[in-house]
mmCIF file of C-alpha atoms in Angstrom:
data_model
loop_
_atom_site.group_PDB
_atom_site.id
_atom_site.type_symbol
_atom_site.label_atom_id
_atom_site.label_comp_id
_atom_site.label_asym_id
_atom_site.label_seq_id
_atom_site.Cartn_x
_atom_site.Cartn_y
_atom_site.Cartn_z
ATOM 1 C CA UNK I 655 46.301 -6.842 128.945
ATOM 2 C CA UNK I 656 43.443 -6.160 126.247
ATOM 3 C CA UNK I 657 40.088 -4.668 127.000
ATOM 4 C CA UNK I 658 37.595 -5.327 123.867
ATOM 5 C CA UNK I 659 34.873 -3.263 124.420
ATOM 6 C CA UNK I 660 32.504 -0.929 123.121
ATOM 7 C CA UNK I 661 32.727 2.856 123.898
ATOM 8 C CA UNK I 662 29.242 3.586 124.347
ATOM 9 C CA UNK I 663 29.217 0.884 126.960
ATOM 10 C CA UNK I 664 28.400 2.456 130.491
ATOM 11 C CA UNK I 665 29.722 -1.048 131.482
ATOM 12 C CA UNK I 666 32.895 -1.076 129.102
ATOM 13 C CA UNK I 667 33.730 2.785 130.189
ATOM 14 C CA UNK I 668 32.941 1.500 133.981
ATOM 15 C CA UNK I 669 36.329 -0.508 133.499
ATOM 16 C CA UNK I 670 38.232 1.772 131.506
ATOM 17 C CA UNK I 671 37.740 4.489 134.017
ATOM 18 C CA UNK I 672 38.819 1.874 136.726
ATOM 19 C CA UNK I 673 41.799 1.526 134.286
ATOM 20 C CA UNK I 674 42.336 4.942 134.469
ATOM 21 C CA UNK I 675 41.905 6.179 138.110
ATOM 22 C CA UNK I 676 44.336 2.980 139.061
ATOM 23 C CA UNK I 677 47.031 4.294 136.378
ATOM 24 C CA UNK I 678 46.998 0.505 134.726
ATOM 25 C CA UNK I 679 48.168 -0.029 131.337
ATOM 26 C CA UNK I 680 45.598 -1.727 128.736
ATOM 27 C CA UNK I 681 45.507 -2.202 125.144
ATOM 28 C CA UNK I 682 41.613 -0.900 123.789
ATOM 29 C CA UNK I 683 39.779 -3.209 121.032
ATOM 30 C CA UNK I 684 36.700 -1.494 120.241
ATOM 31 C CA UNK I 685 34.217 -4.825 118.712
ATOM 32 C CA UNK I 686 30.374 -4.194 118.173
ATOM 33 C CA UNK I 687 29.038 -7.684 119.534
ATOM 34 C CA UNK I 688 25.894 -7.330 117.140
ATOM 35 C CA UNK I 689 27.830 -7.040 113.818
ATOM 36 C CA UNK I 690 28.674 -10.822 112.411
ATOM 37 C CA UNK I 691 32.268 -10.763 112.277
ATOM 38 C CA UNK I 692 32.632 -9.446 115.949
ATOM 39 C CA UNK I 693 34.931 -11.917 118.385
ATOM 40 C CA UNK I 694 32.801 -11.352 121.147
ATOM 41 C CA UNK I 695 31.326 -14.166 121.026
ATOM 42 C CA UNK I 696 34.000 -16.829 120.837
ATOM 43 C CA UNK I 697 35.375 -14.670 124.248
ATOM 44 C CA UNK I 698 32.662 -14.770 126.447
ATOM 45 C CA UNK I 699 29.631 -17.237 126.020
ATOM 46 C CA UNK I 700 27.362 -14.080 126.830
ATOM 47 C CA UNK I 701 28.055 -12.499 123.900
ATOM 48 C CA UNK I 702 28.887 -9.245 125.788
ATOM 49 C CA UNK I 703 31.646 -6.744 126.367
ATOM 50 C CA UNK I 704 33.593 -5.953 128.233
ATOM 51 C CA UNK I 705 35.845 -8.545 128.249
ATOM 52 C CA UNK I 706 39.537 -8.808 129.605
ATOM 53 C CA UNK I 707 42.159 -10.654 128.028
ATOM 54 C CA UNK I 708 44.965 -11.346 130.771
ATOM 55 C CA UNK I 709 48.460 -11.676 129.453
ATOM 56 C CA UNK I 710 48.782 -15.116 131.033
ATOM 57 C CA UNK I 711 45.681 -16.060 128.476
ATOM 58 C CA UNK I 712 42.618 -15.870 130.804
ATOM 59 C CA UNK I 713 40.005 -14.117 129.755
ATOM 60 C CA UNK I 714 37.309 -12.239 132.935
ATOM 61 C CA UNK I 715 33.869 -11.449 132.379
ATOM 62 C CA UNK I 716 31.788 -9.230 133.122
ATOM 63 C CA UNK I 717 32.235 -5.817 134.079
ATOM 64 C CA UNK I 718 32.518 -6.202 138.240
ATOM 65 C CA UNK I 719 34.650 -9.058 137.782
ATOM 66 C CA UNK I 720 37.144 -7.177 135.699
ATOM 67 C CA UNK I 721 36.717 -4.489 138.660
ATOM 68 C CA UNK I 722 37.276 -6.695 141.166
ATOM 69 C CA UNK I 723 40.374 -8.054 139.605
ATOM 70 C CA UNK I 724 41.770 -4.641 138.882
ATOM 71 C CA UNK I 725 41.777 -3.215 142.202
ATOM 72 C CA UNK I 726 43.053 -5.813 143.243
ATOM 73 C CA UNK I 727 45.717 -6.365 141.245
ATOM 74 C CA UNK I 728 47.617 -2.438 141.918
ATOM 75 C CA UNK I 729 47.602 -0.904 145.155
ATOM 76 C CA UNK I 730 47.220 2.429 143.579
ATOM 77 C CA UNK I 731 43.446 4.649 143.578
ATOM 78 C CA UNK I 732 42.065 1.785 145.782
ATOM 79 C CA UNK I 733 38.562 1.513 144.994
ATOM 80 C CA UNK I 734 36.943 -1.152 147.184
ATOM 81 C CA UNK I 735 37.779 -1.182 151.054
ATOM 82 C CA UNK I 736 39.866 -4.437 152.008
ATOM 83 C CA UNK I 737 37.106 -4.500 154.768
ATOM 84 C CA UNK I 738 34.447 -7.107 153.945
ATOM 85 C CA UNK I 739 31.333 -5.088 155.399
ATOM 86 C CA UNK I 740 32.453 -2.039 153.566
ATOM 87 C CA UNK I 741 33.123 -4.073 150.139
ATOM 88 C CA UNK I 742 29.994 -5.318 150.140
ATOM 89 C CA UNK I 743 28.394 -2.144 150.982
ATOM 90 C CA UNK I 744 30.404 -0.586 147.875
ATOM 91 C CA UNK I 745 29.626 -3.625 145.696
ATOM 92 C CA UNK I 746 26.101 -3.382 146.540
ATOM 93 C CA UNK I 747 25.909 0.428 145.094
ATOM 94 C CA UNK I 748 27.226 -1.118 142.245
ATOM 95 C CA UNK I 749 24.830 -3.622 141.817
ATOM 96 C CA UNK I 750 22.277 -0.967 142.146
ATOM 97 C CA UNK I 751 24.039 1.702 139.716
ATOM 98 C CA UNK I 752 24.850 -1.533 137.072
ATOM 99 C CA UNK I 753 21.122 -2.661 137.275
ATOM 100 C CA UNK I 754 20.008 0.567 136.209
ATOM 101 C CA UNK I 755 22.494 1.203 132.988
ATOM 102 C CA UNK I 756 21.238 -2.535 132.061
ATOM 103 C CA UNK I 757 17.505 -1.435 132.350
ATOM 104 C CA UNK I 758 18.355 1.564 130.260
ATOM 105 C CA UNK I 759 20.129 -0.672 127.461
ATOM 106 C CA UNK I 760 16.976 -2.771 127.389
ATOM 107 C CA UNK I 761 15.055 0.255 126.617
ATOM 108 C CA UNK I 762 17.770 1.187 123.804
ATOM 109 C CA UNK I 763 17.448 -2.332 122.406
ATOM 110 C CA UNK I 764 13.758 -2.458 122.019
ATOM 111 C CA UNK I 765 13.026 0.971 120.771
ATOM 112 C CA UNK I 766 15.707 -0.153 118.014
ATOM 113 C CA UNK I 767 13.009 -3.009 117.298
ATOM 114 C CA UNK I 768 10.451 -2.368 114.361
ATOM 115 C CA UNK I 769 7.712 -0.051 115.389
ATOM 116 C CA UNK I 770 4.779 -2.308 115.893
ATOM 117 C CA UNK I 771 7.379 -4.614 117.423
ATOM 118 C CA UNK I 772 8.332 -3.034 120.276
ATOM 119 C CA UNK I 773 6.422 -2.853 123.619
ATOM 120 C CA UNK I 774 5.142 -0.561 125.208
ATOM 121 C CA UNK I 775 5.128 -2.227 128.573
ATOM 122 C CA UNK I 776 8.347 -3.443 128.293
ATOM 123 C CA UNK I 777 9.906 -0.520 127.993
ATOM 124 C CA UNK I 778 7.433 1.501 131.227
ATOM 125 C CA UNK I 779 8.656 -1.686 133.102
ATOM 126 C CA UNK I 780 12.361 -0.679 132.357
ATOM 127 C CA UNK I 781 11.373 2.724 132.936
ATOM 128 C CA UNK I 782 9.980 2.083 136.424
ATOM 129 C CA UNK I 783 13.337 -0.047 137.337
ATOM 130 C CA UNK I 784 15.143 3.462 136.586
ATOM 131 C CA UNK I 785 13.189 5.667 138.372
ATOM 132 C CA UNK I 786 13.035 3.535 141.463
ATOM 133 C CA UNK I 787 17.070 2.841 141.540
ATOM 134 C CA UNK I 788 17.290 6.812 141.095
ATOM 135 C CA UNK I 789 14.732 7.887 143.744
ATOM 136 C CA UNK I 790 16.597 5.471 146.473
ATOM 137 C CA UNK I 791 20.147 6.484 145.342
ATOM 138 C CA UNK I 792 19.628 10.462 145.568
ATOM 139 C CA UNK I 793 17.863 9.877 149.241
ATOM 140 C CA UNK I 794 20.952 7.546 149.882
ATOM 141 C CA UNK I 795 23.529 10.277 148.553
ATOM 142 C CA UNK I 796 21.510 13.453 150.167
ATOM 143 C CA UNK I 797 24.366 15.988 150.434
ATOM 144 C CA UNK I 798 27.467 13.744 150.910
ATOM 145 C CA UNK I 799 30.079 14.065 148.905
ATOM 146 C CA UNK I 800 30.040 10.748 148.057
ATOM 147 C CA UNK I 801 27.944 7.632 147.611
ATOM 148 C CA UNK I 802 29.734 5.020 149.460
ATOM 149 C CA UNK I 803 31.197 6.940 152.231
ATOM 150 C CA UNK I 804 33.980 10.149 152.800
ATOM 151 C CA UNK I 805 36.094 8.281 149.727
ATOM 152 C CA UNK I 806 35.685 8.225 146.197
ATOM 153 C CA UNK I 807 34.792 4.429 145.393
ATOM 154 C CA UNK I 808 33.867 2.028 142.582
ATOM 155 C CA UNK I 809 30.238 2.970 143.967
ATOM 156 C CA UNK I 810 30.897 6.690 142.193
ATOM 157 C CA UNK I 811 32.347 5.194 139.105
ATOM 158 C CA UNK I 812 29.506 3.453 138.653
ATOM 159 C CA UNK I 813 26.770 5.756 139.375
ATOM 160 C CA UNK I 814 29.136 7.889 137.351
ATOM 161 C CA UNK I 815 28.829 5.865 134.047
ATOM 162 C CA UNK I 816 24.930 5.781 135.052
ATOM 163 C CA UNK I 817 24.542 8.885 135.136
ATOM 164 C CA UNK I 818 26.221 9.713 131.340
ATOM 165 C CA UNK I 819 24.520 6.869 129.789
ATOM 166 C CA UNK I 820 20.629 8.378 130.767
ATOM 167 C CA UNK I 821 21.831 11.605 129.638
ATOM 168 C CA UNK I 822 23.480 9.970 126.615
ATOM 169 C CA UNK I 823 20.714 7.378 125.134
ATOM 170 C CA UNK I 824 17.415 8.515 126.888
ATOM 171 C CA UNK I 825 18.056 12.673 128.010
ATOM 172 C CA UNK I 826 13.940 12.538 128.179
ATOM 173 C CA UNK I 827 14.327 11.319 131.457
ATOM 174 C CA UNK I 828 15.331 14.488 132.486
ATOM 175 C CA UNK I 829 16.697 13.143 135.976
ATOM 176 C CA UNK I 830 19.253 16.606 136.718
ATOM 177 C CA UNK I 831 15.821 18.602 137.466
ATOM 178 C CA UNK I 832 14.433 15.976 139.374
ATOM 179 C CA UNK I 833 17.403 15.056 141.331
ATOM 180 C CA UNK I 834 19.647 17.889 141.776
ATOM 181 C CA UNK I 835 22.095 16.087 143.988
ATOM 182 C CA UNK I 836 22.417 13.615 141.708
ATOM 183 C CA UNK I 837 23.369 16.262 139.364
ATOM 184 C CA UNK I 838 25.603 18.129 141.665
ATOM 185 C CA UNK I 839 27.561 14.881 142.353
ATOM 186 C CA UNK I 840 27.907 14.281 138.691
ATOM 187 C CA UNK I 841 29.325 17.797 138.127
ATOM 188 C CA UNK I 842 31.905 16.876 140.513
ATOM 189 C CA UNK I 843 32.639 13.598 138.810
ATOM 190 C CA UNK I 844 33.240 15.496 135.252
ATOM 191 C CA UNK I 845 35.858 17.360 136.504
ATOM 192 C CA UNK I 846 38.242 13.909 137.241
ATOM 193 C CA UNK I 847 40.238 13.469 133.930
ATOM 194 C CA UNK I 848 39.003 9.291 133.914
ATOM 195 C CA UNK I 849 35.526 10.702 133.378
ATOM 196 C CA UNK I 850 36.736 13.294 130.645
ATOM 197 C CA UNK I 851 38.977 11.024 129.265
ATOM 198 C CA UNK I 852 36.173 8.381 128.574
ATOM 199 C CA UNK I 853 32.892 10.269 127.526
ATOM 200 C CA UNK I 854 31.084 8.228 125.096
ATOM 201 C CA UNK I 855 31.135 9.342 121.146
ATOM 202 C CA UNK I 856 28.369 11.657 120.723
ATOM 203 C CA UNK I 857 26.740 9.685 117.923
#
C-alpha cells in the first residue's frame, strides 16, 4: 500500500498514526496538492490528500474511509468497536474532531489570501466552529481518560491530530489555558510513540 499525503495534514497524520498504532506497513508519498505538478488530482476528484493506493489498484478517499478500511483490515490496536452503537458513537467524535481541523485549514487558507482579500468574517465564522466543537468536547471528556469510553479509540486519534494542528497553525487560540483537560489528555497522547513518531515539520 501507498499513502500520498502531506505531513502537515492533521487528516494525512490521522491515518498514518492509524498506520502506526495497528503496526501496518505503508509506503509514504509526501505531494503538495496546490503545486502544479502534484498527482493529487488525477487520484481523487477532490483534489485532496490523503489518499490510499491499495495494492490490488483501488484507490480510498478521504481520511475516515481510509480509517475505516484499516481497522478493519488487521485485527491488531482495534480502534472502532465491532458494536454498531459504539462505532457510531466513536465515528461521531470523529466527525466532530475532523470538522474542527477542517475549520482550522479554512482559516490557514484564507489568511494565506492577499490582505485586502481575505475576510474577516470568514475567518470569526471558522473561529466560532472551533470554539464551539472545543467547549462541547472538554465538557464531553471532563476527567475520563478517554473520549470515547475506558479504551483508546479512533475518537483520541482524532482529537489527537486536532489538538497539534491548533497548536501548530493558529497557537493564538490558546485552547491548553482554557481547557486544561483537553490539555491533560493531550499530554497523555504525546507520550504514545504514533503521536511522536508523526509530529508535523515545524515549518
Amino acid at each position: 500500500m501507498k499513502l500520498i499525503t502531506s505531513y502537515t495534514s492533521p487528516f494525512g497524520r490521522k491515518v498514518r498514526i492509524v498506520l502506526a498504532e495497528k503496526r501496518i506497513e505503508c509506503q509514504l508519498i509526501e505531494d503538495n496538492p496546490w503545486v502544479a505538478e502534484s498527482s493529487v488530482s488525477a487520484l481523487n476528484p477532490l483534489g485532496k490528500v490523503p489518499i490510499l493506493l491499495l495494492d490490488d489498484g483501488r484507490t480510498l478517499y478521504d481520511s475516515r474511509v481510509i480509517v475505516d478500511f484499516l481497522d478493519h483490515s488487521s485485527p491488531v490496536g482495534k480502534l472502532i468497536p465491532s458494536d454498531h452503537r459504539q462505532a457510531i458513537s466513536i465515528k461521531r467524535r470523529e466527525a466532530l474532531a475532523d470538522g474542527i481541523s477542517d475549520a482550522a485549514v479554512l482559516i490557514r487558507q484564507e489568511r494565506s489570501r492577499q490582505p485586502h482579500m481575505q475576510s474577516t468574517e470568514w475567518i470569526e465564522h471558522q473561529q466560532a466552529k472551533i470554539e464551539r466543537g472545543l467547549e462541547h468536547i472538554a465538557g464531553e471528556l471532563d476527567e475520563k481518560k478517554w473520549w470515547g469510553g475506558d479504551l483508546f479509540s479512533l475518537a483520541d486519534v482524532a482529537l489527537g491530530c486536532t489538538l497539534a494542528y491548533l497548536d501548530f497553525r493558529l497557537p493564538e487560540l490558546g485552547w491548553q489555558s482554557r481547557y486544561p483537560n483537553l490539555q491533560k489528555f493531550y499530554s497523555k497522547l504525546e507520550e504514545r510513540p504514533s503521536f511522536t513518531e508523526t509530529a508535523p515539520p515545524m515549518i
